């Protein structure tokens, strides 16, 4: 897909590390200019942007708390000024606060919904006007197997990711005639910082290993490349099944 996305601008939320960073690299390799959003890992994001630029790509860092309306509006303005209007949005920002039912608090629930679900809504609303005016857009939401399965983090996380998949289908149905596709990728048990220190979870995976951030990025690129596929969730689970 080298250079297939030349002239396109991509915004990846939570793009400084793990799955987000792998997606940024894949988009840059395909020729897109990439805006790397992060909230606090600014030096990591700058290192990634430097790496992309060194390889002949275009990248900028846009620090913003994507759960806040004003911060999102400012971020999209900065991306548009620095790289051009956003053609590709990847809603990857998220938090995983591991809790059992008995120690799950209202604050844990609210923060999880705010960062994992409301951020996807705010960022989508912010980029839609320019996508609609140009009749082209790709929105990919990073969900989780926890949207359908029990998951290992807690019911608050399940709810945030199930909501994200509902958001995906709702937008997809309403934007399909405007050249904009909206899909989700649902990875389970990917080798990232979020999963470090939990090697016992490998026993759940039929394939016998964690997935990689690069494998998730490949699924995102598949969706960016396909104009006919919308409203879908692509699961990457190493053979685990969810009802």
Short mmCIF file of the C-alpha atoms (twelve columns), coordinates in Angstrom:
data_MODEL
# 
_entry.id   MODEL 
# 
loop_
_atom_site.group_PDB 
_atom_site.id 
_atom_site.type_symbol 
_atom_site.label_atom_id 
_atom_site.label_alt_id 
_atom_site.label_comp_id 
_atom_site.label_asym_id 
_atom_site.label_seq_id 
_atom_site.Cartn_x 
_atom_site.Cartn_y 
_atom_site.Cartn_z 
_atom_site.pdbx_PDB_model_num 
ATOM 1   C CA . UNK A 1   0.000   0.000   0.000  1 
ATOM 2   C CA . UNK A 2   3.059   2.229   -0.319 1 
ATOM 3   C CA . UNK A 3   2.048   5.789   -1.211 1 
ATOM 4   C CA . UNK A 4   -1.641  4.814   -1.599 1 
ATOM 5   C CA . UNK A 5   -2.513  7.462   0.967  1 
ATOM 6   C CA . UNK A 6   -0.318  10.244  -0.412 1 
ATOM 7   C CA . UNK A 7   -2.118  13.551  0.039  1 
ATOM 8   C CA . UNK A 8   -4.246  12.194  2.902  1 
ATOM 9   C CA . UNK A 9   -4.017  13.378  6.507  1 
ATOM 10  C CA . UNK A 10  -4.529  10.952  9.392  1 
ATOM 11  C CA . UNK A 11  -5.162  11.691  13.082 1 
ATOM 12  C CA . UNK A 12  -4.471  8.893   15.580 1 
ATOM 13  C CA . UNK A 13  -5.570  9.460   19.183 1 
ATOM 14  C CA . UNK A 14  -3.427  7.850   21.864 1 
ATOM 15  C CA . UNK A 15  -0.762  7.508   19.193 1 
ATOM 16  C CA . UNK A 16  2.448   7.720   21.224 1 
ATOM 17  C CA . UNK A 17  2.936   4.026   22.043 1 
ATOM 18  C CA . UNK A 18  1.684   0.471   21.625 1 
ATOM 19  C CA . UNK A 19  -1.138  -0.048  19.144 1 
ATOM 20  C CA . UNK A 20  -1.437  3.686   18.404 1 
ATOM 21  C CA . UNK A 21  2.241   4.018   17.487 1 
ATOM 22  C CA . UNK A 22  2.086   0.942   15.224 1 
ATOM 23  C CA . UNK A 23  -0.925  2.473   13.431 1 
ATOM 24  C CA . UNK A 24  0.921   5.801   13.004 1 
ATOM 25  C CA . UNK A 25  3.885   3.981   11.433 1 
ATOM 26  C CA . UNK A 26  1.665   1.984   9.062  1 
ATOM 27  C CA . UNK A 27  -0.229  5.081   7.913  1 
ATOM 28  C CA . UNK A 28  3.033   6.978   7.343  1 
ATOM 29  C CA . UNK A 29  4.463   4.065   5.353  1 
ATOM 30  C CA . UNK A 30  1.370   4.218   3.138  1 
ATOM 31  C CA . UNK A 31  2.070   7.891   2.424  1 
ATOM 32  C CA . UNK A 32  -0.331  9.661   4.799  1 
ATOM 33  C CA . UNK A 33  0.693   12.703  6.818  1 
ATOM 34  C CA . UNK A 34  0.169   11.687  10.445 1 
ATOM 35  C CA . UNK A 35  -0.923  13.712  13.477 1 
ATOM 36  C CA . UNK A 36  0.055   11.842  16.636 1 
ATOM 37  C CA . UNK A 37  -2.196  12.706  19.560 1 
ATOM 38  C CA . UNK A 38  -1.231  12.039  23.151 1 
ATOM 39  C CA . UNK A 39  -2.194  13.443  26.533 1 
ATOM 40  C CA . UNK A 40  1.031   13.291  28.506 1 
ATOM 41  C CA . UNK A 41  3.630   11.108  26.743 1 
ATOM 42  C CA . UNK A 42  4.790   14.011  24.616 1 
ATOM 43  C CA . UNK A 43  8.470   13.010  24.394 1 
ATOM 44  C CA . UNK A 44  7.485   9.521   23.194 1 
ATOM 45  C CA . UNK A 45  5.166   11.027  20.571 1 
ATOM 46  C CA . UNK A 46  7.901   13.445  19.443 1 
ATOM 47  C CA . UNK A 47  10.357  10.576  19.097 1 
ATOM 48  C CA . UNK A 48  7.854   8.726   16.877 1 
ATOM 49  C CA . UNK A 49  7.196   11.842  14.775 1 
ATOM 50  C CA . UNK A 50  10.971  12.298  14.353 1 
ATOM 51  C CA . UNK A 51  11.316  8.693   13.220 1 
ATOM 52  C CA . UNK A 52  8.547   9.161   10.607 1 
ATOM 53  C CA . UNK A 53  10.074  12.420  9.319  1 
ATOM 54  C CA . UNK A 54  13.522  10.799  9.114  1 
ATOM 55  C CA . UNK A 55  12.022  8.172   6.820  1 
ATOM 56  C CA . UNK A 56  10.654  10.844  4.496  1 
ATOM 57  C CA . UNK A 57  7.159   11.111  5.960  1 
ATOM 58  C CA . UNK A 58  5.200   13.990  7.484  1 
ATOM 59  C CA . UNK A 59  4.191   13.922  11.145 1 
ATOM 60  C CA . UNK A 60  3.308   16.306  13.934 1 
ATOM 61  C CA . UNK A 61  2.445   15.866  17.620 1 
ATOM 62  C CA . UNK A 62  -0.838  17.270  18.950 1 
ATOM 63  C CA . UNK A 63  -1.131  16.996  22.723 1 
ATOM 64  C CA . UNK A 64  -4.758  17.129  23.888 1 
ATOM 65  C CA . UNK A 65  -7.149  15.464  26.320 1 
ATOM 66  C CA . UNK A 66  -9.580  13.936  23.815 1 
ATOM 67  C CA . UNK A 67  -12.286 13.501  26.450 1 
ATOM 68  C CA . UNK A 68  -12.755 17.313  26.521 1 
ATOM 69  C CA . UNK A 69  -14.741 19.121  23.810 1 
ATOM 70  C CA . UNK A 70  -12.616 22.283  23.731 1 
ATOM 71  C CA . UNK A 71  -9.348  20.339  23.627 1 
ATOM 72  C CA . UNK A 72  -10.610 18.256  20.696 1 
ATOM 73  C CA . UNK A 73  -11.707 21.327  18.716 1 
ATOM 74  C CA . UNK A 74  -8.295  22.930  19.262 1 
ATOM 75  C CA . UNK A 75  -6.499  19.728  18.281 1 
ATOM 76  C CA . UNK A 76  -8.394  19.382  14.991 1 
ATOM 77  C CA . UNK A 77  -7.654  23.050  14.191 1 
ATOM 78  C CA . UNK A 78  -3.935  22.462  14.811 1 
ATOM 79  C CA . UNK A 79  -3.889  19.346  12.624 1 
ATOM 80  C CA . UNK A 80  -5.726  21.141  9.814  1 
ATOM 81  C CA . UNK A 81  -3.306  24.081  9.968  1 
ATOM 82  C CA . UNK A 82  -0.213  21.862  10.161 1 
ATOM 83  C CA . UNK A 83  -1.039  19.008  7.776  1 
ATOM 84  C CA . UNK A 84  -4.413  19.667  6.134  1 
ATOM 85  C CA . UNK A 85  -7.996  18.576  6.850  1 
ATOM 86  C CA . UNK A 86  -8.348  15.170  8.528  1 
ATOM 87  C CA . UNK A 87  -9.218  12.377  6.056  1 
ATOM 88  C CA . UNK A 88  -8.549  9.411   8.362  1 
ATOM 89  C CA . UNK A 89  -9.420  9.310   12.062 1 
ATOM 90  C CA . UNK A 90  -8.332  6.441   14.298 1 
ATOM 91  C CA . UNK A 91  -9.966  6.594   17.739 1 
ATOM 92  C CA . UNK A 92  -7.432  4.637   19.760 1 
ATOM 93  C CA . UNK A 93  -7.140  6.624   23.013 1 
ATOM 94  C CA . UNK A 94  -8.272  4.605   25.996 1 
ATOM 95  C CA . UNK A 95  -7.699  3.645   29.601 1 
ATOM 96  C CA . UNK A 96  -7.939  0.259   31.281 1 
ATOM 97  C CA . UNK A 97  -8.535  0.459   35.031 1 
ATOM 98  C CA . UNK A 98  -8.637  -3.171  36.191 1 
ATOM 99  C CA . UNK A 99  -11.343 -3.613  38.846 1 
ATOM 100 C CA . UNK A 100 -13.459 -6.372  40.339 1 
ATOM 101 C CA . UNK A 101 -17.178 -5.787  40.874 1 
ATOM 102 C CA . UNK A 102 -16.688 -5.062  44.572 1 
ATOM 103 C CA . UNK A 103 -13.987 -2.416  44.141 1 
ATOM 104 C CA . UNK A 104 -15.363 -0.714  41.006 1 
ATOM 105 C CA . UNK A 105 -16.309 2.886   41.845 1 
ATOM 106 C CA . UNK A 106 -18.551 5.417   40.156 1 
ATOM 107 C CA . UNK A 107 -15.445 7.495   39.369 1 
ATOM 108 C CA . UNK A 108 -13.771 4.498   37.658 1 
ATOM 109 C CA . UNK A 109 -16.924 4.009   35.576 1 
ATOM 110 C CA . UNK A 110 -17.276 7.683   34.621 1 
ATOM 111 C CA . UNK A 111 -13.592 8.097   33.702 1 
ATOM 112 C CA . UNK A 112 -13.645 4.945   31.558 1 
ATOM 113 C CA . UNK A 113 -16.755 6.015   29.617 1 
ATOM 114 C CA . UNK A 114 -15.346 9.542   29.203 1 
ATOM 115 C CA . UNK A 115 -11.923 8.511   27.883 1 
ATOM 116 C CA . UNK A 116 -12.877 5.379   25.918 1 
ATOM 117 C CA . UNK A 117 -16.294 6.285   24.508 1 
ATOM 118 C CA . UNK A 118 -17.018 10.012  24.706 1 
ATOM 119 C CA . UNK A 119 -13.606 10.782  23.152 1 
ATOM 120 C CA . UNK A 120 -14.548 8.759   20.048 1 
ATOM 121 C CA . UNK A 121 -17.801 10.724  19.751 1 
ATOM 122 C CA . UNK A 122 -16.084 14.118  20.216 1 
ATOM 123 C CA . UNK A 123 -13.298 13.399  17.722 1 
ATOM 124 C CA . UNK A 124 -15.722 11.988  15.144 1 
ATOM 125 C CA . UNK A 125 -18.018 15.021  15.385 1 
ATOM 126 C CA . UNK A 126 -15.014 17.345  15.042 1 
ATOM 127 C CA . UNK A 127 -13.651 15.818  11.819 1 
ATOM 128 C CA . UNK A 128 -16.945 15.043  10.080 1 
ATOM 129 C CA . UNK A 129 -17.664 18.487  8.550  1 
ATOM 130 C CA . UNK A 130 -14.478 18.480  6.467  1 
ATOM 131 C CA . UNK A 131 -14.861 14.792  5.508  1 
ATOM 132 C CA . UNK A 132 -18.440 15.401  4.390  1 
ATOM 133 C CA . UNK A 133 -17.495 18.464  2.366  1 
ATOM 134 C CA . UNK A 134 -14.902 16.385  0.497  1 
ATOM 135 C CA . UNK A 135 -17.078 13.232  0.274  1 
ATOM 136 C CA . UNK A 136 -14.256 11.030  1.590  1 
ATOM 137 C CA . UNK A 137 -13.364 9.790   5.017  1 
ATOM 138 C CA . UNK A 138 -12.209 6.761   6.976  1 
ATOM 139 C CA . UNK A 139 -12.972 6.389   10.685 1 
ATOM 140 C CA . UNK A 140 -11.618 3.382   12.564 1 
ATOM 141 C CA . UNK A 141 -12.465 2.831   16.233 1 
ATOM 142 C CA . UNK A 142 -10.207 0.609   18.328 1 
ATOM 143 C CA . UNK A 143 -12.577 -1.561  20.351 1 
ATOM 144 C CA . UNK A 144 -11.776 -4.775  22.236 1 
ATOM 145 C CA . UNK A 145 -12.889 -8.377  22.596 1 
ATOM 146 C CA . UNK A 146 -14.334 -7.094  25.894 1 
ATOM 147 C CA . UNK A 147 -17.192 -5.530  23.898 1 
ATOM 148 C CA . UNK A 148 -18.570 -9.081  23.546 1 
ATOM 149 C CA . UNK A 149 -16.646 -11.311 25.958 1 
ATOM 150 C CA . UNK A 150 -16.052 -11.208 29.702 1 
ATOM 151 C CA . UNK A 151 -12.658 -9.518  29.364 1 
ATOM 152 C CA . UNK A 152 -10.104 -9.215  32.156 1 
ATOM 153 C CA . UNK A 153 -10.477 -5.522  33.075 1 
ATOM 154 C CA . UNK A 154 -14.034 -5.113  34.374 1 
ATOM 155 C CA . UNK A 155 -17.685 -4.374  33.440 1 
ATOM 156 C CA . UNK A 156 -17.008 -0.617  33.088 1 
ATOM 157 C CA . UNK A 157 -14.466 -1.400  30.338 1 
ATOM 158 C CA . UNK A 158 -16.886 -3.867  28.657 1 
ATOM 159 C CA . UNK A 159 -19.533 -1.130  28.592 1 
ATOM 160 C CA . UNK A 160 -17.185 1.479   27.107 1 
ATOM 161 C CA . UNK A 161 -16.110 -0.814  24.268 1 
ATOM 162 C CA . UNK A 162 -19.614 -2.139  23.530 1 
ATOM 163 C CA . UNK A 163 -20.731 1.502   23.336 1 
ATOM 164 C CA . UNK A 164 -17.926 2.226   20.889 1 
ATOM 165 C CA . UNK A 165 -19.157 -0.542  18.580 1 
ATOM 166 C CA . UNK A 166 -22.708 0.860   18.795 1 
ATOM 167 C CA . UNK A 167 -21.324 4.283   17.899 1 
ATOM 168 C CA . UNK A 168 -19.501 2.693   14.943 1 
ATOM 169 C CA . UNK A 169 -22.676 1.146   13.509 1 
ATOM 170 C CA . UNK A 170 -24.752 4.277   14.133 1 
ATOM 171 C CA . UNK A 171 -22.352 6.572   12.288 1 
ATOM 172 C CA . UNK A 172 -21.681 4.051   9.506  1 
ATOM 173 C CA . UNK A 173 -25.366 3.758   8.606  1 
ATOM 174 C CA . UNK A 174 -25.803 7.528   8.448  1 
ATOM 175 C CA . UNK A 175 -22.625 8.354   6.500  1 
ATOM 176 C CA . UNK A 176 -22.536 5.522   3.967  1 
ATOM 177 C CA . UNK A 177 -23.839 7.679   1.094  1 
ATOM 178 C CA . UNK A 178 -21.233 10.393  1.737  1 
ATOM 179 C CA . UNK A 179 -18.072 8.428   0.946  1 
ATOM 180 C CA . UNK A 180 -17.224 7.973   4.629  1 
ATOM 181 C CA . UNK A 181 -16.722 4.513   6.134  1 
ATOM 182 C CA . UNK A 182 -16.820 3.827   9.877  1 
ATOM 183 C CA . UNK A 183 -15.518 0.523   11.211 1 
ATOM 184 C CA . UNK A 184 -14.005 -0.940  14.358 1 
ATOM 185 C CA . UNK A 185 -11.102 -3.257  15.127 1 
ATOM 186 C CA . UNK A 186 -11.493 -5.393  18.259 1 
ATOM 187 C CA . UNK A 187 -8.167  -6.783  19.458 1 
ATOM 188 C CA . UNK A 188 -7.910  -9.173  22.390 1 
ATOM 189 C CA . UNK A 189 -4.782  -9.722  24.458 1 
ATOM 190 C CA . UNK A 190 -2.234  -7.748  22.460 1 
ATOM 191 C CA . UNK A 191 1.347   -7.477  23.740 1 
ATOM 192 C CA . UNK A 192 1.408   -3.859  24.934 1 
ATOM 193 C CA . UNK A 193 2.126   -1.972  28.176 1 
ATOM 194 C CA . UNK A 194 -1.522  -2.556  29.077 1 
ATOM 195 C CA . UNK A 195 -0.935  -6.323  29.129 1 
ATOM 196 C CA . UNK A 196 2.550   -6.410  30.617 1 
ATOM 197 C CA . UNK A 197 2.820   -8.407  33.807 1 
ATOM 198 C CA . UNK A 198 -0.098  -10.683 32.903 1 
ATOM 199 C CA . UNK A 199 1.621   -13.671 31.193 1 
ATOM 200 C CA . UNK A 200 -0.976  -16.035 32.704 1 
ATOM 201 C CA . UNK A 201 -3.495  -14.716 30.155 1 
ATOM 202 C CA . UNK A 202 -1.641  -16.451 27.287 1 
ATOM 203 C CA . UNK A 203 -3.248  -19.747 28.350 1 
ATOM 204 C CA . UNK A 204 -6.615  -18.372 27.166 1 
ATOM 205 C CA . UNK A 205 -5.409  -17.875 23.586 1 
ATOM 206 C CA . UNK A 206 -5.723  -20.908 21.258 1 
ATOM 207 C CA . UNK A 207 -2.845  -19.603 19.122 1 
ATOM 208 C CA . UNK A 208 -0.621  -19.697 22.214 1 
ATOM 209 C CA . UNK A 209 0.742   -16.139 22.152 1 
ATOM 210 C CA . UNK A 210 -0.315  -12.528 22.535 1 
ATOM 211 C CA . UNK A 211 -1.088  -10.589 19.361 1 
ATOM 212 C CA . UNK A 212 1.211   -7.772  18.254 1 
ATOM 213 C CA . UNK A 213 0.494   -4.063  17.794 1 
ATOM 214 C CA . UNK A 214 1.646   -4.446  14.164 1 
ATOM 215 C CA . UNK A 215 -1.042  -7.087  13.549 1 
ATOM 216 C CA . UNK A 216 -3.678  -4.656  14.821 1 
ATOM 217 C CA . UNK A 217 -2.259  -1.915  12.556 1 
ATOM 218 C CA . UNK A 218 -2.595  -4.241  9.533  1 
ATOM 219 C CA . UNK A 219 -6.307  -4.683  10.289 1 
ATOM 220 C CA . UNK A 220 -6.733  -0.897  10.513 1 
ATOM 221 C CA . UNK A 221 -5.028  -0.467  7.130  1 
ATOM 222 C CA . UNK A 222 -7.326  -3.085  5.601  1 
ATOM 223 C CA . UNK A 223 -10.323 -0.953  6.637  1 
ATOM 224 C CA . UNK A 224 -8.753  2.315   5.466  1 
ATOM 225 C CA . UNK A 225 -8.146  0.718   2.071  1 
ATOM 226 C CA . UNK A 226 -11.679 -0.641  1.573  1 
ATOM 227 C CA . UNK A 227 -14.436 1.710   0.419  1 
ATOM 228 C CA . UNK A 228 -17.112 -1.019  0.427  1 
ATOM 229 C CA . UNK A 229 -16.691 -2.138  4.034  1 
ATOM 230 C CA . UNK A 230 -18.530 -0.105  6.664  1 
ATOM 231 C CA . UNK A 231 -20.288 -0.658  9.983  1 
ATOM 232 C CA . UNK A 232 -18.148 -3.718  10.695 1 
ATOM 233 C CA . UNK A 233 -16.016 -4.873  13.598 1 
ATOM 234 C CA . UNK A 234 -12.907 -6.890  12.709 1 
ATOM 235 C CA . UNK A 235 -11.860 -9.138  15.591 1 
ATOM 236 C CA . UNK A 236 -8.232  -10.119 16.241 1 
ATOM 237 C CA . UNK A 237 -8.282  -12.749 18.941 1 
ATOM 238 C CA . UNK A 238 -5.787  -15.504 18.186 1 
ATOM 239 C CA . UNK A 239 -8.698  -17.957 17.920 1 
ATOM 240 C CA . UNK A 240 -10.597 -16.974 21.072 1 
ATOM 241 C CA . UNK A 241 -14.343 -16.887 20.508 1 
ATOM 242 C CA . UNK A 242 -16.912 -14.551 22.068 1 
ATOM 243 C CA . UNK A 243 -20.666 -15.049 22.054 1 
# 
